Amino acid sequence: DQQVKQNSPSLSVQEGRISILNCDYTNSMFDYFLWYKKYPAEGPTFLISISSIKDKNEDGRFTVFLNKSAKHLSLHIVPSQPGDSAVYFCAAKRGAGNQFYFGTGTSLTVIP
Amino acid sequence: NAGVTQTPKFQVLKTGQSMTLQCAQDMNHNSMYWYRQDPGMGLRLIYYSASEGTTDKGEVPNGYNVSRLNKREFSLRLESAAPSQTSVYFCASSDRPWGSDTQYFGPGTRLTVL
């Protein structure tokens, strides 16, 4: 049973506009969330994280929002650049000593 | 700094054959992990090693064995490959097990079992 879901397999956005990638989770005990970015033929690389004590975390062009009541997080990329074209995975875990659960990924294409 | 390296990059096996996927990290990390990625399934944890000398099952361990050879190396073995094990395999490492530290991933091994 998929505990972390990314319901949009793909997303296309014009360069300079905002990209919004969404992630939903079912386990209310999850308290730490990450986004990874993956280029073809490479492994995922860490992008940004957020713990459940926050509802927002920013790092440059990337902002992650967490809505605990809705069990939803989103990644905003502003402005989007062609180099952002990649597959984005969200991941979640509960407490210390527990494994991460990954979503299925969203393929972002930023059109020049 | 190579980070996490995996060999081989590609492999084709026949059903019933065995093979070992190799993983090494040069970041002096304590914890290492093996994941598989299948279409529509995301990354799923096969086995992990929280520290040198320990290994534990993850979400999908059946059909696999692992060895934490030393702090640097963590191998994944398929004793009798099955078509259901066709997947992309990623090795990862982190400084602490399941902490807020990020995991660093290798480039992956694409395995096809015929």
PDB file of C-alpha atoms in Angstrom:
ATOM      1  CA  ASP A   1       0.000   0.000   0.000  1.00  0.00           C
ATOM      2  CA  GLN A   2       1.527   3.271  -1.157  1.00  0.00           C
ATOM      3  CA  GLN A   3       1.849   5.536   1.892  1.00  0.00           C
ATOM      4  CA  VAL A   4       3.283   8.435  -0.095  1.00  0.00           C
ATOM      5  CA  LYS A   5       1.587   9.383  -3.342  1.00  0.00           C
ATOM      6  CA  GLN A   6       2.419  11.706  -6.171  1.00  0.00           C
ATOM      7  CA  ASN A   7      -0.684  11.710  -8.303  1.00  0.00           C
ATOM      8  CA  SER A   8       0.715  13.708 -11.201  1.00  0.00           C
ATOM      9  CA  PRO A   9       3.178  11.594 -13.207  1.00  0.00           C
ATOM     10  CA  SER A  10       4.225  14.590 -15.279  1.00  0.00           C
ATOM     11  CA  LEU A  11       4.100  18.380 -15.373  1.00  0.00           C
ATOM     12  CA  SER A  12       5.112  20.899 -18.053  1.00  0.00           C
ATOM     13  CA  VAL A  13       5.824  24.525 -17.216  1.00  0.00           C
ATOM     14  CA  GLN A  14       7.127  27.496 -19.181  1.00  0.00           C
ATOM     15  CA  GLU A  15      10.535  28.851 -18.227  1.00  0.00           C
ATOM     16  CA  GLY A  16      10.240  31.644 -15.666  1.00  0.00           C
ATOM     17  CA  ARG A  17       6.873  30.488 -14.359  1.00  0.00           C
ATOM     18  CA  ILE A  18       6.154  28.669 -11.105  1.00  0.00           C
ATOM     19  CA  SER A  19       6.291  24.874 -10.903  1.00  0.00           C
ATOM     20  CA  ILE A  20       4.166  23.269  -8.200  1.00  0.00           C
ATOM     21  CA  LEU A  21       4.703  19.600  -7.452  1.00  0.00           C
ATOM     22  CA  ASN A  22       2.349  17.880  -5.052  1.00  0.00           C
ATOM     23  CA  CYS A  23       2.651  14.962  -2.672  1.00  0.00           C
ATOM     24  CA  ASP A  24       0.080  13.329  -0.396  1.00  0.00           C
ATOM     25  CA  TYR A  25       0.651  10.884   2.427  1.00  0.00           C
ATOM     26  CA  THR A  26      -1.612   8.595   4.400  1.00  0.00           C
ATOM     27  CA  ASN A  27       0.348   7.981   7.608  1.00  0.00           C
ATOM     28  CA  SER A  28      -0.346  10.757  10.128  1.00  0.00           C
ATOM     29  CA  MET A  29       2.718   9.665  12.104  1.00  0.00           C
ATOM     30  CA  PHE A  30       5.094  10.887   9.391  1.00  0.00           C
ATOM     31  CA  ASP A  31       7.085  13.793  10.790  1.00  0.00           C
ATOM     32  CA  TYR A  32       9.919  14.408   8.363  1.00  0.00           C
ATOM     33  CA  PHE A  33       9.688  14.958   4.637  1.00  0.00           C
ATOM     34  CA  LEU A  34      12.180  15.387   1.829  1.00  0.00           C
ATOM     35  CA  TRP A  35      12.239  16.128  -1.872  1.00  0.00           C
ATOM     36  CA  TYR A  36      14.761  14.516  -4.172  1.00  0.00           C
ATOM     37  CA  LYS A  37      15.553  15.401  -7.762  1.00  0.00           C
ATOM     38  CA  LYS A  38      16.647  12.796 -10.296  1.00  0.00           C
ATOM     39  CA  TYR A  39      18.166  13.240 -13.723  1.00  0.00           C
ATOM     40  CA  PRO A  40      18.185  10.334 -16.220  1.00  0.00           C
ATOM     41  CA  ALA A  41      20.908   7.730 -15.596  1.00  0.00           C
ATOM     42  CA  GLU A  42      21.776   9.311 -12.249  1.00  0.00           C
ATOM     43  CA  GLY A  43      20.780   8.611  -8.677  1.00  0.00           C
ATOM     44  CA  PRO A  44      18.395  10.893  -6.790  1.00  0.00           C
ATOM     45  CA  THR A  45      19.967  13.939  -5.148  1.00  0.00           C
ATOM     46  CA  PHE A  46      18.628  15.696  -2.066  1.00  0.00           C
ATOM     47  CA  LEU A  47      16.831  18.961  -2.724  1.00  0.00           C
ATOM     48  CA  ILE A  48      15.034  20.230   0.372  1.00  0.00           C
ATOM     49  CA  SER A  49      13.465  18.915   3.572  1.00  0.00           C
ATOM     50  CA  ILE A  50      10.905  19.933   6.175  1.00  0.00           C
ATOM     51  CA  SER A  51      10.026  18.634   9.613  1.00  0.00           C
ATOM     52  CA  SER A  52       6.497  18.518  10.938  1.00  0.00           C
ATOM     53  CA  ILE A  53       7.141  21.356  13.394  1.00  0.00           C
ATOM     54  CA  LYS A  54       7.281  23.740  10.424  1.00  0.00           C
ATOM     55  CA  ASP A  55       4.842  24.494   7.646  1.00  0.00           C
ATOM     56  CA  LYS A  56       7.298  26.063   5.233  1.00  0.00           C
ATOM     57  CA  ASN A  57      10.964  25.814   4.350  1.00  0.00           C
ATOM     58  CA  GLU A  58      12.783  27.845   1.715  1.00  0.00           C
ATOM     59  CA  ASP A  59      16.068  27.346  -0.056  1.00  0.00           C
ATOM     60  CA  GLY A  60      16.677  29.761  -2.882  1.00  0.00           C
ATOM     61  CA  ARG A  61      14.193  29.105  -5.670  1.00  0.00           C
ATOM     62  CA  PHE A  62      12.772  26.082  -3.868  1.00  0.00           C
ATOM     63  CA  THR A  63      10.095  26.204  -1.169  1.00  0.00           C
ATOM     64  CA  VAL A  64       8.366  23.257   0.451  1.00  0.00           C
ATOM     65  CA  PHE A  65       4.994  23.700   2.125  1.00  0.00           C
ATOM     66  CA  LEU A  66       3.519  21.222   4.586  1.00  0.00           C
ATOM     67  CA  ASN A  67      -0.186  21.007   5.442  1.00  0.00           C
ATOM     68  CA  LYS A  68      -0.381  18.436   8.212  1.00  0.00           C
ATOM     69  CA  SER A  69      -4.157  18.502   8.535  1.00  0.00           C
ATOM     70  CA  ALA A  70      -4.498  17.672   4.838  1.00  0.00           C
ATOM     71  CA  LYS A  71      -1.506  15.309   4.866  1.00  0.00           C
ATOM     72  CA  HIS A  72      -0.175  17.196   1.885  1.00  0.00           C
ATOM     73  CA  LEU A  73       3.106  18.761   0.921  1.00  0.00           C
ATOM     74  CA  SER A  74       4.098  20.699  -2.125  1.00  0.00           C
ATOM     75  CA  LEU A  75       7.303  21.871  -3.735  1.00  0.00           C
ATOM     76  CA  HIS A  76       7.321  25.278  -5.407  1.00  0.00           C
ATOM     77  CA  ILE A  77      10.060  26.223  -7.851  1.00  0.00           C
ATOM     78  CA  VAL A  78      10.179  29.910  -8.731  1.00  0.00           C
ATOM     79  CA  PRO A  79      11.258  30.842 -11.325  1.00  0.00           C
ATOM     80  CA  SER A  80      11.472  27.550 -13.172  1.00  0.00           C
ATOM     81  CA  GLN A  81      14.529  26.975 -15.334  1.00  0.00           C
ATOM     82  CA  PRO A  82      15.185  24.401 -18.079  1.00  0.00           C
ATOM     83  CA  GLY A  83      17.818  22.765 -15.847  1.00  0.00           C
ATOM     84  CA  ASP A  84      15.043  21.959 -13.382  1.00  0.00           C
ATOM     85  CA  SER A  85      13.680  19.406 -15.843  1.00  0.00           C
ATOM     86  CA  ALA A  86      13.970  16.130 -13.919  1.00  0.00           C
ATOM     87  CA  VAL A  87      11.936  13.618 -11.941  1.00  0.00           C
ATOM     88  CA  TYR A  88      11.059  14.792  -8.432  1.00  0.00           C
ATOM     89  CA  PHE A  89      10.412  12.332  -5.608  1.00  0.00           C
ATOM     90  CA  CYS A  90       8.948  13.147  -2.238  1.00  0.00           C
ATOM     91  CA  ALA A  91       9.786  10.940   0.749  1.00  0.00           C
ATOM     92  CA  ALA A  92       8.529  10.725   4.317  1.00  0.00           C
ATOM     93  CA  LYS A  93       9.352   8.990   7.572  1.00  0.00           C
ATOM     94  CA  ARG A  94       8.048   8.782  11.130  1.00  0.00           C
ATOM     95  CA  GLY A  95      10.299   9.374  14.060  1.00  0.00           C
ATOM     96  CA  ALA A  96      13.865   8.313  14.556  1.00  0.00           C
ATOM     97  CA  GLY A  97      15.076   4.957  13.411  1.00  0.00           C
ATOM     98  CA  ASN A  98      12.498   4.416  10.737  1.00  0.00           C
ATOM     99  CA  GLN A  99      12.820   4.097   6.997  1.00  0.00           C
ATOM    100  CA  PHE A 100      11.866   6.616   4.370  1.00  0.00           C
ATOM    101  CA  TYR A 101       8.877   5.941   2.142  1.00  0.00           C
ATOM    102  CA  PHE A 102       9.085   7.356  -1.365  1.00  0.00           C
ATOM    103  CA  GLY A 103       6.435   8.579  -3.752  1.00  0.00           C
ATOM    104  CA  THR A 104       6.290   7.444  -7.371  1.00  0.00           C
ATOM    105  CA  GLY A 105       7.793  10.632  -8.771  1.00  0.00           C
ATOM    106  CA  THR A 106       6.674  13.521 -10.976  1.00  0.00           C
ATOM    107  CA  SER A 107       8.518  14.254 -14.197  1.00  0.00           C
ATOM    108  CA  LEU A 108       8.906  18.018 -14.605  1.00  0.00           C
ATOM    109  CA  THR A 109       9.632  19.535 -18.007  1.00  0.00           C
ATOM    110  CA  VAL A 110      10.489  23.224 -18.131  1.00  0.00           C
ATOM    111  CA  ILE A 111       9.964  24.559 -21.624  1.00  0.00           C
ATOM    112  CA  PRO A 112      12.397  27.295 -22.748  1.00  0.00           C
TER     113      PRO A 112
ATOM    114  CA  ASN B   1      35.336  12.750  -4.285  1.00  0.00           C
ATOM    115  CA  ALA B   2      33.427   9.861  -5.930  1.00  0.00           C
ATOM    116  CA  GLY B   3      30.574   9.678  -3.382  1.00  0.00           C
ATOM    117  CA  VAL B   4      28.598   6.461  -3.887  1.00  0.00           C
ATOM    118  CA  THR B   5      29.675   4.156  -6.699  1.00  0.00           C
ATOM    119  CA  GLN B   6      27.838   1.112  -8.021  1.00  0.00           C
ATOM    120  CA  THR B   7      28.920  -1.684 -10.331  1.00  0.00           C
ATOM    121  CA  PRO B   8      27.851  -2.827 -12.805  1.00  0.00           C
ATOM    122  CA  LYS B   9      25.782  -0.098 -14.486  1.00  0.00           C
ATOM    123  CA  PHE B  10      23.836  -2.590 -16.594  1.00  0.00           C
ATOM    124  CA  GLN B  11      23.303  -6.338 -16.360  1.00  0.00           C
ATOM    125  CA  VAL B  12      21.185  -8.898 -18.182  1.00  0.00           C
ATOM    126  CA  LEU B  13      20.593 -12.236 -16.466  1.00  0.00           C
ATOM    127  CA  LYS B  14      18.679 -15.359 -17.319  1.00  0.00           C
ATOM    128  CA  THR B  15      16.135 -16.691 -14.853  1.00  0.00           C
ATOM    129  CA  GLY B  16      17.918 -18.702 -12.164  1.00  0.00           C
ATOM    130  CA  GLN B  17      21.301 -17.052 -12.546  1.00  0.00           C
ATOM    131  CA  SER B  18      22.956 -15.370  -9.612  1.00  0.00           C
ATOM    132  CA  MET B  19      24.831 -12.110  -9.336  1.00  0.00           C
ATOM    133  CA  THR B  20      26.128  -9.589  -6.841  1.00  0.00           C
ATOM    134  CA  LEU B  21      25.644  -5.843  -7.120  1.00  0.00           C
ATOM    135  CA  GLN B  22      28.494  -3.896  -5.601  1.00  0.00           C
ATOM    136  CA  CYS B  23      28.287  -0.571  -3.790  1.00  0.00           C
ATOM    137  CA  ALA B  24      31.001   1.531  -2.201  1.00  0.00           C
ATOM    138  CA  GLN B  25      31.027   4.962  -0.556  1.00  0.00           C
ATOM    139  CA  ASP B  26      33.971   7.161   0.292  1.00  0.00           C
ATOM    140  CA  MET B  27      32.212   9.612   2.635  1.00  0.00           C
ATOM    141  CA  ASN B  28      32.918   7.610   5.818  1.00  0.00           C
ATOM    142  CA  HIS B  29      29.177   7.152   6.304  1.00  0.00           C
ATOM    143  CA  ASN B  30      27.922   4.690   8.856  1.00  0.00           C
ATOM    144  CA  SER B  31      24.672   3.646   7.177  1.00  0.00           C
ATOM    145  CA  MET B  32      24.059   2.136   3.768  1.00  0.00           C
ATOM    146  CA  TYR B  33      20.899   1.132   1.912  1.00  0.00           C
ATOM    147  CA  TRP B  34      19.694  -0.794  -1.122  1.00  0.00           C
ATOM    148  CA  TYR B  35      16.554   0.339  -2.963  1.00  0.00           C
ATOM    149  CA  ARG B  36      14.801  -0.785  -6.091  1.00  0.00           C
ATOM    150  CA  GLN B  37      12.839   1.480  -8.393  1.00  0.00           C
ATOM    151  CA  ASP B  38      10.032   0.106 -10.513  1.00  0.00           C
ATOM    152  CA  PRO B  39       7.682   2.024 -12.811  1.00  0.00           C
ATOM    153  CA  GLY B  40       4.732   3.387 -10.838  1.00  0.00           C
ATOM    154  CA  MET B  41       6.166   2.189  -7.510  1.00  0.00           C
ATOM    155  CA  GLY B  42       8.715   4.761  -6.403  1.00  0.00           C
ATOM    156  CA  LEU B  43      11.825   3.644  -4.543  1.00  0.00           C
ATOM    157  CA  ARG B  44      11.362   0.727  -2.177  1.00  0.00           C
ATOM    158  CA  LEU B  45      13.848  -0.316   0.488  1.00  0.00           C
ATOM    159  CA  ILE B  46      15.264  -3.820   0.119  1.00  0.00           C
ATOM    160  CA  TYR B  47      17.844  -3.998   2.924  1.00  0.00           C
ATOM    161  CA  TYR B  48      19.815  -1.555   4.976  1.00  0.00           C
ATOM    162  CA  SER B  49      22.839  -1.523   7.249  1.00  0.00           C
ATOM    163  CA  ALA B  50      22.591   1.003  10.046  1.00  0.00           C
ATOM    164  CA  SER B  51      26.230   0.516  10.944  1.00  0.00           C
ATOM    165  CA  GLU B  52      29.139  -1.723  10.073  1.00  0.00           C
ATOM    166  CA  GLY B  53      28.371  -5.281  11.136  1.00  0.00           C
ATOM    167  CA  THR B  54      24.593  -4.952  11.092  1.00  0.00           C
ATOM    168  CA  THR B  55      21.999  -5.528   8.380  1.00  0.00           C
ATOM    169  CA  ASP B  56      18.207  -5.408   8.477  1.00  0.00           C
ATOM    170  CA  LYS B  57      15.346  -6.137   6.115  1.00  0.00           C
ATOM    171  CA  GLY B  58      13.443  -3.351   4.488  1.00  0.00           C
ATOM    172  CA  GLU B  59      10.121  -3.336   2.714  1.00  0.00           C
ATOM    173  CA  VAL B  60      10.881  -5.881  -0.060  1.00  0.00           C
ATOM    174  CA  PRO B  61      13.726  -8.234   1.049  1.00  0.00           C
ATOM    175  CA  ASN B  62      12.525 -11.513  -0.462  1.00  0.00           C
ATOM    176  CA  GLY B  63      14.914 -12.980  -3.034  1.00  0.00           C
ATOM    177  CA  TYR B  64      17.879 -10.889  -1.887  1.00  0.00           C
ATOM    178  CA  ASN B  65      20.790 -11.141   0.513  1.00  0.00           C
ATOM    179  CA  VAL B  66      23.239  -8.466   1.582  1.00  0.00           C
ATOM    180  CA  SER B  67      26.720  -8.225   3.029  1.00  0.00           C
ATOM    181  CA  ARG B  68      28.224  -5.225   4.783  1.00  0.00           C
ATOM    182  CA  LEU B  69      31.789  -6.110   3.907  1.00  0.00           C
ATOM    183  CA  ASN B  70      33.308  -3.157   5.766  1.00  0.00           C
ATOM    184  CA  LYS B  71      32.362   0.439   6.452  1.00  0.00           C
ATOM    185  CA  ARG B  72      32.776   1.382   2.781  1.00  0.00           C
ATOM    186  CA  GLU B  73      31.124  -1.515   0.974  1.00  0.00           C
ATOM    187  CA  PHE B  74      27.603  -2.963   0.933  1.00  0.00           C
ATOM    188  CA  SER B  75      26.740  -5.651  -1.608  1.00  0.00           C
ATOM    189  CA  LEU B  76      23.379  -7.020  -2.749  1.00  0.00           C
ATOM    190  CA  ARG B  77      23.138 -10.603  -3.965  1.00  0.00           C
ATOM    191  CA  LEU B  78      20.468 -12.262  -6.060  1.00  0.00           C
ATOM    192  CA  GLU B  79      20.880 -16.012  -5.561  1.00  0.00           C
ATOM    193  CA  SER B  80      18.380 -17.123  -8.206  1.00  0.00           C
ATOM    194  CA  ALA B  81      17.202 -14.234 -10.348  1.00  0.00           C
ATOM    195  CA  ALA B  82      13.549 -13.991 -11.377  1.00  0.00           C
ATOM    196  CA  PRO B  83      11.885 -11.741 -13.995  1.00  0.00           C
ATOM    197  CA  SER B  84      10.125  -9.916 -11.114  1.00  0.00           C
ATOM    198  CA  GLN B  85      13.564  -8.660 -10.045  1.00  0.00           C
ATOM    199  CA  THR B  86      13.953  -6.684 -13.259  1.00  0.00           C
ATOM    200  CA  SER B  87      14.407  -3.184 -11.904  1.00  0.00           C
ATOM    201  CA  VAL B  88      16.789  -0.306 -11.332  1.00  0.00           C
ATOM    202  CA  TYR B  89      18.756  -0.776  -8.121  1.00  0.00           C
ATOM    203  CA  PHE B  90      20.094   2.153  -6.126  1.00  0.00           C
ATOM    204  CA  CYS B  91      22.565   2.075  -3.300  1.00  0.00           C
ATOM    205  CA  ALA B  92      22.614   4.974  -0.829  1.00  0.00           C
ATOM    206  CA  SER B  93      24.538   6.005   2.260  1.00  0.00           C
ATOM    207  CA  SER B  94      24.051   8.432   5.135  1.00  0.00           C
ATOM    208  CA  ASP B  95      26.030   9.506   8.137  1.00  0.00           C
ATOM    209  CA  ARG B  96      23.369   8.396  10.587  1.00  0.00           C
ATOM    210  CA  PRO B  97      20.617   5.827  10.170  1.00  0.00           C
ATOM    211  CA  TRP B  98      17.310   7.423   9.301  1.00  0.00           C
ATOM    212  CA  GLY B  99      18.286  10.696  10.850  1.00  0.00           C
ATOM    213  CA  SER B 100      17.509  14.049   9.367  1.00  0.00           C
ATOM    214  CA  ASP B 101      20.687  13.640   7.386  1.00  0.00           C
ATOM    215  CA  THR B 102      20.076  13.177   3.741  1.00  0.00           C
ATOM    216  CA  GLN B 103      20.901   9.973   1.934  1.00  0.00           C
ATOM    217  CA  TYR B 104      23.381  10.099  -0.920  1.00  0.00           C
ATOM    218  CA  PHE B 105      22.556   7.860  -3.854  1.00  0.00           C
ATOM    219  CA  GLY B 106      24.690   6.051  -6.393  1.00  0.00           C
ATOM    220  CA  PRO B 107      23.927   6.211 -10.129  1.00  0.00           C
ATOM    221  CA  GLY B 108      22.018   2.923 -10.156  1.00  0.00           C
ATOM    222  CA  THR B 109      22.291  -0.532 -11.730  1.00  0.00           C
ATOM    223  CA  ARG B 110      19.762  -1.402 -14.411  1.00  0.00           C
ATOM    224  CA  LEU B 111      19.054  -5.136 -14.181  1.00  0.00           C
ATOM    225  CA  THR B 112      17.020  -7.148 -16.655  1.00  0.00           C
ATOM    226  CA  VAL B 113      16.110 -10.752 -15.904  1.00  0.00           C
ATOM    227  CA  LEU B 114      14.929 -12.719 -18.928  1.00  0.00           C
TER     228      LEU B 114
END
